[in-house]
Short mmCIF file of C-alpha atoms in Angstrom, two decimals:
data_model
loop_
_atom_site.label_atom_id
_atom_site.label_comp_id
_atom_site.label_asym_id
_atom_site.label_seq_id
_atom_site.Cartn_x
_atom_site.Cartn_y
_atom_site.Cartn_z
CA UNK A 80 0.00 0.00 0.00
CA UNK A 81 1.57 3.29 -1.11
CA UNK A 82 0.85 5.92 1.50
CA UNK A 83 0.46 9.46 0.28
CA UNK A 84 1.22 12.73 1.99
CA UNK A 85 -0.32 16.03 0.94
CA UNK A 86 -0.51 19.46 2.53
CA UNK A 87 -3.64 19.78 4.64
CA UNK A 88 -4.58 23.15 3.19
CA UNK A 89 -3.51 25.79 0.69
CA UNK A 90 -4.65 29.30 -0.14
CA UNK A 91 -4.48 30.99 -3.50
CA UNK A 92 -5.92 33.96 -5.35
CA UNK A 93 -8.02 34.02 -8.43
CA UNK A 94 -6.04 33.84 -11.64
CA UNK A 95 -2.99 32.23 -10.09
CA UNK A 96 -1.56 28.84 -10.92
CA UNK A 97 -1.81 26.37 -8.07
CA UNK A 98 0.52 23.43 -7.60
CA UNK A 99 -0.37 20.72 -5.09
CA UNK A 100 2.34 18.19 -4.39
CA UNK A 101 1.76 14.66 -3.20
CA UNK A 102 4.52 12.47 -1.77
CA UNK A 103 4.36 8.71 -2.27
CA UNK A 104 7.77 7.34 -1.41
CA UNK A 105 6.66 3.71 -1.43
CA UNK A 106 4.97 3.73 -4.81
CA UNK A 107 5.15 0.34 -6.54
CA UNK A 108 6.11 -0.34 -10.13
CA UNK A 109 2.56 -1.03 -11.25
CA UNK A 110 0.96 1.83 -9.33
CA UNK A 111 -0.48 4.82 -11.08
CA UNK A 112 -1.39 8.21 -9.65
CA UNK A 113 -4.90 9.64 -9.68
CA UNK A 114 -6.28 12.97 -8.49
CA UNK A 115 -9.86 13.72 -7.50
CA UNK A 116 -11.67 16.93 -6.59
CA UNK A 117 -14.48 17.12 -4.04
CA UNK A 118 -16.88 19.96 -3.31
CA UNK A 119 -18.83 20.05 -0.03
CA UNK A 120 -21.70 17.58 0.13
CA UNK A 121 -20.80 16.05 -3.21
CA UNK A 122 -18.95 12.95 -4.31
CA UNK A 123 -15.38 13.26 -5.59
CA UNK A 124 -14.84 13.95 -9.27
CA UNK A 125 -11.97 12.52 -11.29
CA UNK A 126 -9.46 15.13 -12.44
CA UNK A 127 -6.49 13.38 -13.95
CA UNK A 128 -4.46 10.18 -13.90
CA UNK A 129 -0.90 9.37 -14.87
CA UNK A 130 1.94 6.90 -14.57
CA UNK A 131 5.04 8.91 -15.42
CA UNK A 132 6.28 12.20 -16.90
CA UNK A 133 3.51 14.65 -17.71
CA UNK A 134 -0.18 14.33 -18.41
CA UNK A 135 -2.41 17.23 -19.40
CA UNK A 136 -6.13 17.54 -19.97
CA UNK A 137 -8.55 20.41 -20.26
CA UNK A 138 -8.67 20.86 -16.50
CA UNK A 139 -5.19 20.25 -15.10
CA UNK A 140 -1.69 18.95 -15.59
CA UNK A 141 0.03 16.21 -13.66
CA UNK A 142 3.80 16.19 -13.32
CA UNK A 143 5.54 13.00 -12.24
CA UNK A 144 9.34 12.94 -11.86
CA UNK A 145 11.42 10.01 -13.01
CA UNK A 146 11.62 8.38 -9.57
CA UNK A 147 7.80 8.66 -9.21
CA UNK A 148 8.12 9.29 -5.47
CA UNK A 149 6.03 12.42 -5.77
CA UNK A 150 3.60 14.06 -8.13
CA UNK A 151 2.30 17.58 -8.62
CA UNK A 152 -1.18 18.56 -9.67
CA UNK A 153 -1.14 21.90 -11.47
CA UNK A 154 -4.32 23.96 -11.82
CA UNK A 155 -3.88 26.89 -14.21
CA UNK A 156 -5.52 30.23 -13.44
CA UNK A 157 -7.78 29.11 -10.61
CA UNK A 158 -11.14 30.68 -9.96
CA UNK A 159 -13.35 30.82 -6.87
CA UNK A 160 -15.13 27.70 -8.10
CA UNK A 161 -11.92 25.69 -7.74
CA UNK A 162 -12.23 25.92 -3.96
CA UNK A 163 -12.47 22.26 -2.98
CA UNK A 164 -10.63 19.33 -1.45
CA UNK A 165 -8.13 17.60 -3.72
CA UNK A 166 -7.17 13.98 -3.19
CA UNK A 167 -4.08 12.18 -4.42
CA UNK A 168 -4.41 8.41 -4.73
CA UNK A 169 -1.79 5.84 -5.61
CA UNK A 170 -2.55 2.26 -6.54
CA UNK A 171 -2.45 -0.38 -9.23
CA UNK A 172 -6.20 -0.84 -9.21
CA UNK A 173 -9.24 0.55 -7.46
CA UNK A 174 -9.87 -2.49 -5.30
CA UNK A 175 -9.90 -2.20 -1.59
CA UNK A 176 -6.82 -1.06 0.22
CA UNK A 177 -4.93 -0.66 -3.03
CA UNK A 178 -6.74 2.60 -3.57
CA UNK A 179 -7.10 4.84 -0.54
CA UNK A 180 -8.52 8.32 -0.19
CA UNK A 181 -6.50 10.23 2.41
CA UNK A 182 -7.57 13.49 4.06
CA UNK A 183 -6.69 15.47 0.91
CA UNK A 184 -5.68 19.10 0.46
CA UNK A 185 -8.24 21.80 1.11
CA UNK A 186 -7.69 24.53 -1.47
CA UNK A 187 -9.21 27.92 -0.78
CA UNK A 188 -9.25 30.38 -3.68
CA UNK A 189 -9.61 33.96 -2.55
CA UNK A 190 -10.86 36.92 -4.63
CA UNK B 34 -24.49 8.47 -21.00
CA UNK B 35 -24.03 6.89 -17.61
CA UNK B 36 -25.88 8.03 -14.52
CA UNK B 37 -25.64 6.97 -10.90
CA UNK B 38 -28.48 7.42 -8.46
CA UNK B 39 -28.54 7.23 -4.70
CA UNK B 40 -31.42 7.55 -2.32
CA UNK B 41 -32.44 8.89 -0.01
CA UNK B 42 -30.44 12.12 -0.05
CA UNK B 43 -30.73 12.60 3.70
CA UNK B 44 -31.79 10.29 6.47
CA UNK B 45 -32.19 10.61 10.22
CA UNK B 46 -32.48 7.32 12.06
CA UNK B 47 -32.50 6.37 15.75
CA UNK B 48 -29.84 4.14 17.24
CA UNK B 49 -30.77 0.49 16.85
CA UNK B 50 -32.94 0.97 13.79
CA UNK B 51 -32.28 -0.78 10.46
CA UNK B 52 -30.79 0.87 7.40
CA UNK B 53 -31.13 0.38 3.69
CA UNK B 54 -29.43 2.66 1.17
CA UNK B 55 -29.77 2.01 -2.51
CA UNK B 56 -27.56 2.84 -5.44
CA UNK B 57 -28.31 2.21 -9.10
CA UNK B 58 -26.29 2.84 -12.21
CA UNK B 59 -27.68 3.44 -15.68
CA UNK B 60 -26.05 3.33 -19.07
CA UNK B 61 -23.34 0.76 -18.43
CA UNK B 62 -22.99 -2.97 -17.90
CA UNK B 63 -21.05 -5.00 -15.37
CA UNK B 64 -19.55 -2.05 -13.53
CA UNK B 65 -17.42 -2.33 -10.41
CA UNK B 66 -19.46 -0.84 -7.57
CA UNK B 67 -18.28 0.76 -4.34
CA UNK B 68 -19.67 2.03 -1.06
CA UNK B 69 -17.70 4.71 0.80
CA UNK B 70 -18.34 6.56 4.03
CA UNK B 71 -17.03 10.01 4.82
CA UNK B 72 -17.05 11.40 8.34
CA UNK B 73 -17.25 15.16 8.72
CA UNK B 74 -14.01 16.81 7.58
CA UNK B 75 -12.36 13.50 6.79
CA UNK B 76 -11.34 11.51 3.74
CA UNK B 77 -13.34 8.68 2.23
CA UNK B 78 -13.31 5.25 3.80
CA UNK B 79 -13.98 2.34 1.45
CA UNK B 80 -16.58 0.03 2.98
CA UNK B 81 -17.42 -2.49 0.25
CA UNK B 82 -16.74 -3.12 -3.38
CA UNK B 83 -18.25 -5.52 -5.88
CA UNK B 84 -17.01 -6.81 -9.22
CA UNK B 85 -20.20 -8.66 -10.12
CA UNK B 86 -23.64 -9.82 -9.02
CA UNK B 87 -23.48 -11.46 -5.61
CA UNK B 88 -19.75 -10.72 -5.25
CA UNK B 89 -19.03 -8.47 -2.29
CA UNK B 90 -15.69 -7.64 -0.69
CA UNK B 91 -15.66 -5.97 2.71
CA UNK B 92 -12.85 -3.64 3.62
CA UNK B 93 -13.66 -2.63 7.18
CA UNK B 94 -15.17 -4.75 9.97
CA UNK B 95 -18.43 -3.14 10.99
CA UNK B 96 -22.12 -3.72 11.48
CA UNK B 97 -22.86 -2.85 7.88
CA UNK B 98 -23.41 -5.22 4.98
CA UNK B 99 -23.76 -4.85 1.25
CA UNK B 100 -25.56 -6.75 -1.46
CA UNK B 101 -25.66 -6.66 -5.23
CA UNK B 102 -28.89 -8.34 -6.32
CA UNK B 103 -28.68 -7.01 -9.88
CA UNK B 104 -25.87 -5.97 -12.16
CA UNK B 105 -26.38 -2.25 -11.63
CA UNK B 106 -27.86 -2.21 -8.14
CA UNK B 107 -25.86 -1.96 -4.93
CA UNK B 108 -27.46 -1.89 -1.49
CA UNK B 109 -25.94 -0.95 1.85
CA UNK B 110 -27.70 -2.30 4.92
CA UNK B 111 -27.54 -2.52 8.66
CA UNK B 112 -29.70 -4.41 11.10
CA UNK B 113 -29.00 -2.05 14.00
CA UNK B 114 -27.47 1.38 13.53
CA UNK B 115 -24.85 2.80 15.88
CA UNK B 116 -24.11 6.46 16.53
CA UNK B 117 -20.76 5.93 14.82
CA UNK B 118 -22.55 5.02 11.60
CA UNK B 119 -23.40 8.67 11.01
CA UNK B 120 -21.73 10.12 7.95
CA UNK B 121 -21.91 10.84 4.27
CA UNK B 122 -22.35 7.64 2.27
CA UNK B 123 -21.21 7.60 -1.31
CA UNK B 124 -21.73 5.01 -3.99
CA UNK B 125 -19.40 4.87 -6.97
CA UNK B 126 -18.92 2.84 -10.11
CA UNK B 127 -15.99 2.13 -12.39
CA UNK B 128 -15.38 0.20 -15.57
CA UNK B 129 -12.66 -2.20 -14.62
CA UNK B 130 -10.05 -2.07 -11.88
CA UNK B 131 -7.97 0.76 -13.26
CA UNK B 132 -10.73 3.00 -14.51
CA UNK B 133 -11.70 6.23 -12.86
CA UNK B 134 -14.52 6.08 -10.38
CA UNK B 135 -17.76 7.99 -10.80
CA UNK B 136 -19.53 8.98 -7.64
CA UNK B 137 -23.18 9.40 -6.85
CA UNK B 138 -24.72 12.39 -5.04
CA UNK B 139 -24.44 10.70 -1.64
CA UNK B 140 -26.69 10.09 1.35
CA UNK B 141 -26.17 12.03 4.53
CA UNK B 142 -27.06 9.76 7.44
CA UNK B 143 -27.51 11.04 10.96
CA UNK B 144 -27.98 8.48 13.69
CA UNK B 145 -29.56 9.97 16.80
#
């Protein structure tokens, strides 16, 4: 089981780029990295997933260094609506203890 | 398109009463199904997952149980609720073990 460590909270201002780093020192060879976003009283929503190097979609970018012991979720030009909790998950599949939601990072975007 | 439903949205139940929460998925076949619980201000705790009809894996010892009577139906039950069962219950589905999970709207359960 690859344990992840994220900052508990972060503050940012509208229009800024936000980078949230997740540490996963014990990541296994077959594990991939997935990020979810959760708004209050809603279920989490998938943001992005990657295995190595860089992945980009219309919402975010995910940077994974060569040793894969950490990853960084990058949110470009955040807005107030990006205020949410962001979860980093590491696992080879979404069964049971292979895929664990930690406490996440609470991002607050200020005007 | 796929849709996931959960009901009820909110529920207040006395200690010792039974529980039945239902989750259904539309627009897909043979999904993996999951039940999570989230305590206030905490992360999600995986309770059960299912890879097929009648196949249930339990992740945490508790007084809850799950059943999957149909391909796209997942039910969370308890015979006698405890105060500690209060929380936000989320159902999710995924296509395969490595696919992203799609979450339902959740049920907020308060045990009094």
